[in-house]
PDB file of C-alpha atoms and ligand atoms in Angstrom:
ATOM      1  CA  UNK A   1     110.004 -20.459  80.611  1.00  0.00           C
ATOM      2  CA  UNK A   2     113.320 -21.546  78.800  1.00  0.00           C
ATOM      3  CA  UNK A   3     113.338 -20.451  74.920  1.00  0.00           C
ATOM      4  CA  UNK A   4     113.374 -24.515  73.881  1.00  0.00           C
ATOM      5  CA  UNK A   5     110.225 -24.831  76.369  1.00  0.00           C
ATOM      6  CA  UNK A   6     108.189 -21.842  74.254  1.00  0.00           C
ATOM      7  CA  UNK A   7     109.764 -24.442  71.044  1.00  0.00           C
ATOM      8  CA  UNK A   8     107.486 -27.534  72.817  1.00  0.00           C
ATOM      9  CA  UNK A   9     104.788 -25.581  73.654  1.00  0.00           C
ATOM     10  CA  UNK A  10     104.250 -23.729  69.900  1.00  0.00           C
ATOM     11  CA  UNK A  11     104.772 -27.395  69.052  1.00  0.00           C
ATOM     12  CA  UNK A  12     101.006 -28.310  70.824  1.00  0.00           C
ATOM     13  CA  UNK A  13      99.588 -25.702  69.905  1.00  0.00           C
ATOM     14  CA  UNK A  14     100.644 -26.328  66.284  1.00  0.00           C
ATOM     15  CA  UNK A  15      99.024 -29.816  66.238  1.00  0.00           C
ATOM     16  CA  UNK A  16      96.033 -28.844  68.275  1.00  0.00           C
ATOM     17  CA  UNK A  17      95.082 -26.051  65.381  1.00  0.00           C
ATOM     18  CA  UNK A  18      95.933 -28.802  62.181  1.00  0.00           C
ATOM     19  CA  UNK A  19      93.625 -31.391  64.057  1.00  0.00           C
ATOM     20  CA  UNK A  20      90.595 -28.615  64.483  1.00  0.00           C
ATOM     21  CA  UNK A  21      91.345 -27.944  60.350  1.00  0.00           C
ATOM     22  CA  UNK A  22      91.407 -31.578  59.056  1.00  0.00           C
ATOM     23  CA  UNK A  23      91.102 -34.801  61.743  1.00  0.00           C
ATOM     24  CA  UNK A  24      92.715 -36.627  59.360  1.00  0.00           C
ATOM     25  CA  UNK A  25      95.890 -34.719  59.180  1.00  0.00           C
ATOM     26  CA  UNK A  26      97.982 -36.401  60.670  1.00  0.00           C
ATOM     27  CA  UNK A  27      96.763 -40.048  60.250  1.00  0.00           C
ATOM     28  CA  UNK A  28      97.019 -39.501  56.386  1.00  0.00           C
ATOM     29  CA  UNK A  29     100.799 -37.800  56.502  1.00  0.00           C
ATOM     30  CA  UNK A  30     101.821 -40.622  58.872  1.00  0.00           C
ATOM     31  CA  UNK A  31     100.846 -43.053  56.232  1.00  0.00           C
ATOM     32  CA  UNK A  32     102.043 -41.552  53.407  1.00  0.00           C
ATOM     33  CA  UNK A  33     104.192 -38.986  51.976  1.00  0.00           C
ATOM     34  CA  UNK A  34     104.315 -38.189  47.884  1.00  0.00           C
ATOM     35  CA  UNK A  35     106.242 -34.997  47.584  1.00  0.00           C
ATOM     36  CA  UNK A  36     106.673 -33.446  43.909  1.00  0.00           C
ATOM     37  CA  UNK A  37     109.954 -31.706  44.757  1.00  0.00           C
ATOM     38  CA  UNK A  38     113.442 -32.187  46.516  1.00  0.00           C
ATOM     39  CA  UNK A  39     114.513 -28.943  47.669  1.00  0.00           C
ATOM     40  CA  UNK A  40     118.526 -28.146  48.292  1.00  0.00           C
ATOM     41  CA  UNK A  41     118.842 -25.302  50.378  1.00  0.00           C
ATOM     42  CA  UNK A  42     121.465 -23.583  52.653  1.00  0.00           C
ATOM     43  CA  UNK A  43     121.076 -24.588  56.495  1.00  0.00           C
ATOM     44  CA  UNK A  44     120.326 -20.361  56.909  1.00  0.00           C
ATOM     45  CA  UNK A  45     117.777 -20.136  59.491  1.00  0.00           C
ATOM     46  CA  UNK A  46     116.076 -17.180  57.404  1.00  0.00           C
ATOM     47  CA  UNK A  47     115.506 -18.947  54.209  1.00  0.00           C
ATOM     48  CA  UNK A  48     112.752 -22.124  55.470  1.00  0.00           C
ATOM     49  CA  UNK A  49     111.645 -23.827  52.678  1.00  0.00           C
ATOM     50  CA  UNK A  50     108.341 -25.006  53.508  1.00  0.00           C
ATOM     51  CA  UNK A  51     107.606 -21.248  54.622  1.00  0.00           C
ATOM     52  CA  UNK A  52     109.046 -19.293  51.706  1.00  0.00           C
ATOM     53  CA  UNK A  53     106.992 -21.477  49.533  1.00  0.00           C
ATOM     54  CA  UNK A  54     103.746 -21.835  51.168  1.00  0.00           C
ATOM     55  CA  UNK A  55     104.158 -25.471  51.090  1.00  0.00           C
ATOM     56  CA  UNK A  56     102.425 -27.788  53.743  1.00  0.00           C
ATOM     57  CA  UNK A  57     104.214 -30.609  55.563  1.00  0.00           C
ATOM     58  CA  UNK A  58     104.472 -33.626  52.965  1.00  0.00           C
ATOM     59  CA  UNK A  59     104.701 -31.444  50.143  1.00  0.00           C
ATOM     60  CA  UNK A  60     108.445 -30.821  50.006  1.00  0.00           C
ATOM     61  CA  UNK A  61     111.314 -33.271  50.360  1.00  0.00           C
ATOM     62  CA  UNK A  62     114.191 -31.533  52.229  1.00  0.00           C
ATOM     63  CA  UNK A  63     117.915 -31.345  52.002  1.00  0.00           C
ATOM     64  CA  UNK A  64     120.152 -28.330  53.728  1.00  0.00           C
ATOM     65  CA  UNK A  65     123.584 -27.310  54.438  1.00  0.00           C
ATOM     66  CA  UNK A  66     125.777 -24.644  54.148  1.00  0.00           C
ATOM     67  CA  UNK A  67     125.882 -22.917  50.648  1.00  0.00           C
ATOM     68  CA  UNK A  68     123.512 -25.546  49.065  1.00  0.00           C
ATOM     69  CA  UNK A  69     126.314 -27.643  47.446  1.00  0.00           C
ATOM     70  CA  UNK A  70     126.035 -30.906  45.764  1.00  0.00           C
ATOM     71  CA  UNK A  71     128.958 -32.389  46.473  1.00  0.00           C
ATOM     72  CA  UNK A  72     129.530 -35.783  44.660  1.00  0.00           C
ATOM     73  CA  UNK A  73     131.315 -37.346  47.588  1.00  0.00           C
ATOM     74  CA  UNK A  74     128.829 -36.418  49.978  1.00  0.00           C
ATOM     75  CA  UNK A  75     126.646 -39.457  50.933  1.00  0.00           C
ATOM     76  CA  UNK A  76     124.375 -37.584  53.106  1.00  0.00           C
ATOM     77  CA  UNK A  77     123.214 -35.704  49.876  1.00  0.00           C
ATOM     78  CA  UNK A  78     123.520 -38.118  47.763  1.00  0.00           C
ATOM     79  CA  UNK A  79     121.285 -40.707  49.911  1.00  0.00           C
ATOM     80  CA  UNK A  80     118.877 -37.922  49.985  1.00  0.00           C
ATOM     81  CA  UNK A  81     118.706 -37.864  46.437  1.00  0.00           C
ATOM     82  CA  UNK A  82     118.782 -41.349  45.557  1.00  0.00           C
ATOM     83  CA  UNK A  83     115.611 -41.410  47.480  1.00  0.00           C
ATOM     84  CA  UNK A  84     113.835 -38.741  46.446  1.00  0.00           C
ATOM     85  CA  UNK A  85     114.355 -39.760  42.487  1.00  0.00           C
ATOM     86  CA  UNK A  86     114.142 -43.182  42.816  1.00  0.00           C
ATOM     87  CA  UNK A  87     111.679 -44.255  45.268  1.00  0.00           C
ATOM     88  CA  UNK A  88     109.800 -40.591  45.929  1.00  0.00           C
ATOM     89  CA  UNK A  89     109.787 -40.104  41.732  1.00  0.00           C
ATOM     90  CA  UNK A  90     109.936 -36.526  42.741  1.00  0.00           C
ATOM     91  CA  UNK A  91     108.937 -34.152  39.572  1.00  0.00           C
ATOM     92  CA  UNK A  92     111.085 -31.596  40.130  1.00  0.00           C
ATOM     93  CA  UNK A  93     114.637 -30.604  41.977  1.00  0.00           C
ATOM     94  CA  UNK A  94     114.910 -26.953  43.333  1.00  0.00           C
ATOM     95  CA  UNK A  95     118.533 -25.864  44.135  1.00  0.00           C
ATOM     96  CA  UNK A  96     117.914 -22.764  46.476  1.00  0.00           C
ATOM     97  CA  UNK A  97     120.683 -20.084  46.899  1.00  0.00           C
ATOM     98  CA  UNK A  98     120.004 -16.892  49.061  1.00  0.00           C
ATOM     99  CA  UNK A  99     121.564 -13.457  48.538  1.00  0.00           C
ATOM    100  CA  UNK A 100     124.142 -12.551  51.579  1.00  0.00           C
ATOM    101  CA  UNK A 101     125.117 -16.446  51.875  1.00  0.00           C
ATOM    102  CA  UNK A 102     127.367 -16.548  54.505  1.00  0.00           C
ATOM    103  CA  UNK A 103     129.051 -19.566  53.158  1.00  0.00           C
ATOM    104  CA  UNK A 104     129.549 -17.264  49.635  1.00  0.00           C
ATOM    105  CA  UNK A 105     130.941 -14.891  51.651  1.00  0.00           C
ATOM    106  CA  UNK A 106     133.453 -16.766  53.546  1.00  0.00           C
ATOM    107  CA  UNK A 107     134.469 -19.047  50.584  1.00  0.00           C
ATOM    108  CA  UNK A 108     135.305 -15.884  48.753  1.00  0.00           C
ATOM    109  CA  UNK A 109     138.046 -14.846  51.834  1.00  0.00           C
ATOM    110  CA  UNK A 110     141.257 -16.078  52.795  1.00  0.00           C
ATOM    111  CA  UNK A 111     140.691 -16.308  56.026  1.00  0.00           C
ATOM    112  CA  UNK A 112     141.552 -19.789  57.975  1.00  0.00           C
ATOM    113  CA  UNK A 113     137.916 -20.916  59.039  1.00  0.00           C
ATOM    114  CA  UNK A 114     139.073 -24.573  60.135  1.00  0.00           C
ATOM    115  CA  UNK A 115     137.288 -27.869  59.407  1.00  0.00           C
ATOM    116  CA  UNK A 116     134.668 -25.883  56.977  1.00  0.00           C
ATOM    117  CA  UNK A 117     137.575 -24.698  54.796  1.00  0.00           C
ATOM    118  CA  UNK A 118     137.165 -27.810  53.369  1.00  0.00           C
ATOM    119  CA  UNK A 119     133.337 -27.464  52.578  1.00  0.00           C
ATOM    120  CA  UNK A 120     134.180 -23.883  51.682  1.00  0.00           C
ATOM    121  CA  UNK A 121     136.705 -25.537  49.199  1.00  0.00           C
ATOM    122  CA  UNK A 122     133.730 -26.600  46.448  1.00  0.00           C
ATOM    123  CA  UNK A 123     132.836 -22.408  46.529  1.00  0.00           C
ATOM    124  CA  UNK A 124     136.409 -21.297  46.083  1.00  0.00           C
ATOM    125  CA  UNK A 125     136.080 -24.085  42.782  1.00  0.00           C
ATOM    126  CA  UNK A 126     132.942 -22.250  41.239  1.00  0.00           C
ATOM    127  CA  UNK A 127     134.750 -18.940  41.707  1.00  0.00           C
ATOM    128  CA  UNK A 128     138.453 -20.518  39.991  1.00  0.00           C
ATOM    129  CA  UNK A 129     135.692 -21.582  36.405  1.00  0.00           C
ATOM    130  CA  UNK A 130     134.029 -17.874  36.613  1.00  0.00           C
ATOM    131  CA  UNK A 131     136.728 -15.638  38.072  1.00  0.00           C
ATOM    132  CA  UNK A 132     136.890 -13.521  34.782  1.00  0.00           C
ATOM    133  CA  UNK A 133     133.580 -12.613  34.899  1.00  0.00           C
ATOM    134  CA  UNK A 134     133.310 -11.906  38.901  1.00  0.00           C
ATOM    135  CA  UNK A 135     136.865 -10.088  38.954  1.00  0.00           C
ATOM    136  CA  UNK A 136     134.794  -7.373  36.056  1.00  0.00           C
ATOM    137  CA  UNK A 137     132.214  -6.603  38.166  1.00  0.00           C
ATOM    138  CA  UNK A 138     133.031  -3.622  40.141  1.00  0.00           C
ATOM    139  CA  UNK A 139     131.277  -3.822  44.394  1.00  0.00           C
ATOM    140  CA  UNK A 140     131.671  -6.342  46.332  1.00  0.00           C
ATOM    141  CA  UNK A 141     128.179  -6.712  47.226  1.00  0.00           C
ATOM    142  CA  UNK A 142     127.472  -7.301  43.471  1.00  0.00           C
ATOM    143  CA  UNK A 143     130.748  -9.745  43.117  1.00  0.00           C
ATOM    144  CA  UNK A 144     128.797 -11.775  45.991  1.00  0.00           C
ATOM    145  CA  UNK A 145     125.724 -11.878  44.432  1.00  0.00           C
ATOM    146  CA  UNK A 146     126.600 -12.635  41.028  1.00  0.00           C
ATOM    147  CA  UNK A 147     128.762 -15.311  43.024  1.00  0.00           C
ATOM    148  CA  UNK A 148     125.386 -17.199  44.697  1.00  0.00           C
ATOM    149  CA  UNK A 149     123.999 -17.207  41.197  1.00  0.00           C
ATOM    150  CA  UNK A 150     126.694 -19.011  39.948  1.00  0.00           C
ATOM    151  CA  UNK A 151     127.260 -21.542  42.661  1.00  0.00           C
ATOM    152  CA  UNK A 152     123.387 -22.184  42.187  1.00  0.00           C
ATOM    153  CA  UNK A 153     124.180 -22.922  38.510  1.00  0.00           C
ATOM    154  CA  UNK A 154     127.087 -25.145  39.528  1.00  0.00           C
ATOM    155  CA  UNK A 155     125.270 -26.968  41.792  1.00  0.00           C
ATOM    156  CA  UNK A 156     122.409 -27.565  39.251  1.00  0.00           C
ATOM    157  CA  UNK A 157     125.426 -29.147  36.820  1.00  0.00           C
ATOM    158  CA  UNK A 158     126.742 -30.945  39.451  1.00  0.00           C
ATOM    159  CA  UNK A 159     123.277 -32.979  39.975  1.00  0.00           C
ATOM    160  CA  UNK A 160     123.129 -33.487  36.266  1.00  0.00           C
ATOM    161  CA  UNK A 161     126.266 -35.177  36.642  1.00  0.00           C
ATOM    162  CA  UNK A 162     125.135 -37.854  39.074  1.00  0.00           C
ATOM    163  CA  UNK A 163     124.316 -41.397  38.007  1.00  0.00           C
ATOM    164  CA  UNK A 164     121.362 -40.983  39.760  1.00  0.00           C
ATOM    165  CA  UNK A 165     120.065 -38.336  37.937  1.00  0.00           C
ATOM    166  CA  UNK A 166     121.198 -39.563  34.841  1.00  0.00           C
ATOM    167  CA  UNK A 167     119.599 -42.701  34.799  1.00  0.00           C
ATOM    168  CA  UNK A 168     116.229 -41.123  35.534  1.00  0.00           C
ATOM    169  CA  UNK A 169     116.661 -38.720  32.923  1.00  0.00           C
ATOM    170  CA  UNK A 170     117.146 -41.710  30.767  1.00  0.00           C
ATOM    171  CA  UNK A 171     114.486 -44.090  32.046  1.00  0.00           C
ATOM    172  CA  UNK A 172     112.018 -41.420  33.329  1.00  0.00           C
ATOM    173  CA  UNK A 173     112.534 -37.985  31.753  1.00  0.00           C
ATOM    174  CA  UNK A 174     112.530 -36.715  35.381  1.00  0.00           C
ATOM    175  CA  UNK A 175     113.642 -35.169  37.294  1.00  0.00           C
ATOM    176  CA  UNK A 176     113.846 -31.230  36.251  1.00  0.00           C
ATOM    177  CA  UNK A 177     116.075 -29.432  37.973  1.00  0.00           C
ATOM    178  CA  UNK A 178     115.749 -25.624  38.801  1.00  0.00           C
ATOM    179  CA  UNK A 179     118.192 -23.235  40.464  1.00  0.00           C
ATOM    180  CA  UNK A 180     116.481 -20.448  42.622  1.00  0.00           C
ATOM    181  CA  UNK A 181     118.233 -17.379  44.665  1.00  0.00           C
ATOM    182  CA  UNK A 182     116.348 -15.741  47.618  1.00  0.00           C
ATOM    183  CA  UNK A 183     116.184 -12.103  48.245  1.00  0.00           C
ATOM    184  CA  UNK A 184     116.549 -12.402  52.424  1.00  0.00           C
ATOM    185  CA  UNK A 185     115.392  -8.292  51.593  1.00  0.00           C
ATOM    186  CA  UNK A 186     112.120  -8.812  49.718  1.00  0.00           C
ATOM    187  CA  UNK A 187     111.233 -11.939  50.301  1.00  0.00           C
ATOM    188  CA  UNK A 188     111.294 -12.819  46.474  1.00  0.00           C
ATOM    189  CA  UNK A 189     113.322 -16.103  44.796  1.00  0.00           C
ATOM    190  CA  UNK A 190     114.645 -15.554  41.307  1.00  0.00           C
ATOM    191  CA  UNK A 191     114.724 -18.531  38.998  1.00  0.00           C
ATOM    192  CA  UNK A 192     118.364 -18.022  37.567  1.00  0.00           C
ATOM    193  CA  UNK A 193     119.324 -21.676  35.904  1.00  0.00           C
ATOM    194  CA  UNK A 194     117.488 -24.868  34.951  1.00  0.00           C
ATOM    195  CA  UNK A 195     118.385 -27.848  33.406  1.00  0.00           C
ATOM    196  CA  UNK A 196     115.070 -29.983  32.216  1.00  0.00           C
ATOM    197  CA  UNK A 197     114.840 -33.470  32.012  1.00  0.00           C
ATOM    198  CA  UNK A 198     117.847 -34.761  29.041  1.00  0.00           C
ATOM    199  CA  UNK A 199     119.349 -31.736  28.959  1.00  0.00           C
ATOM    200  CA  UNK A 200     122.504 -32.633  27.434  1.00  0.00           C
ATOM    201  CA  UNK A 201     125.459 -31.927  29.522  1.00  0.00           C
ATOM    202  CA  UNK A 202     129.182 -32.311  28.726  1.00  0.00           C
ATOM    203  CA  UNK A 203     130.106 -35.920  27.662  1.00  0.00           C
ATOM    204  CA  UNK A 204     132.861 -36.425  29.612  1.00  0.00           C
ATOM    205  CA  UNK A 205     130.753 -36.544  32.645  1.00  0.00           C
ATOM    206  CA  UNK A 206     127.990 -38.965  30.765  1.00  0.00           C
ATOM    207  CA  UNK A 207     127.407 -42.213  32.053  1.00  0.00           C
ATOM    208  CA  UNK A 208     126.817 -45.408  29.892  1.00  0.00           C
ATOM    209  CA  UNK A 209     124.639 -48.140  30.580  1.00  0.00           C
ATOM    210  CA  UNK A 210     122.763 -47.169  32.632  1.00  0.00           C
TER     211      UNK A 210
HETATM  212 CO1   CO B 301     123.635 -19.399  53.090  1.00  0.00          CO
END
């Protein structure tokens, strides 16, 4: 059997052992789906959020790429989120960084990677606002993981910054927005930043009228 044909056959079994749980599974997901949280994650195959979280399908709305950036040009991410905190009304907004992010790691070189320099670009940025305190710390493991913290918290200010968020903050007081690293070595995510609902932010990126 090819490794994608073991992928379509977990797949059966999958839906043959939810429909022996619950007969309704399905039929009730396929009508519906109220998730409480967005989650913005890395595209890392070893850090699923559904999995890590113990959350069912329909529980989670789901956004991933490399690094977990929130990138205010980026219409992919910022359709996701439009959706999820307008017409979803989801609670909260998890921003989940791992530990050993290859993105991190990459940003933080000079090597020539080609087209995702330019994604790399926004990580190189977080570094230039909190070089003084990443040049003091002394490995280069720790300098990389202080570094995924930090991207997490600028990625957490950089959702704060959207209209979108804004205006729900305004009109809603939701959604709150959390920034998480995962330990790929324990297992374990950290809360390491949050911003709740009004949290005030720096004027010059405040929005009127809205
Ligand atoms: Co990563």
């Amino acid at each position: 059997m090819k490794a994608y044909e073991k992928l379509l056959l977990e797949n059966k079994a999958w839906a043959k052992e939810k429909i022996e749980d619950d007969d309704q599974f399905f039929e009730r997901l396929a009508n519906l789906q109220t998730p409480e949280f967005l989650w913005i994650g890395c595209s890392d195959s070893r850090v699923p959020a559904n999995e890590i979280t113990g959350t069912k399908p329909g529980e989670i709305f789901v956004h991933r790429n490399i690094a977990n950036m929130v990138v205010n040009t980026d219409l992919n991410l910022l359709s996701v989120l439009q959706y999820a905190v307008e017409v979803l009304k989801v609670k909260h907004i998890i921003v989940c960084g791992h530990y050993g992010c290859g993105g991190v790691k990459a940003a933080m070189t000079n090597h020539h990677y080609g087209i995702i320099n330019k994604w790399l670009r926004n990580i190189k940025d977080v570094y230039r606002f909190h070089r003084e305190e990443v040049d003091d710390i002394k490995t280069e493991e720790a300098r990389l993981n202080r570094m995924v913290e930090l991207n997490v918290q600028e990625q957490v200010m950089n959702l704060a910054k959207t209209s979108i968020v804004q205006k729900a903050w305004k009109h809603a007081q939701l959604p709150h927005i959390h920034g998480w690293v995962y330990d790929l070595h324990d297992g374990i995510i950290k809360p390491v930043f949050e911003m709740l609902a009004g949290t005030h932010i720096d004027p010059i990126y405040e929005f009127d009228d809205l």
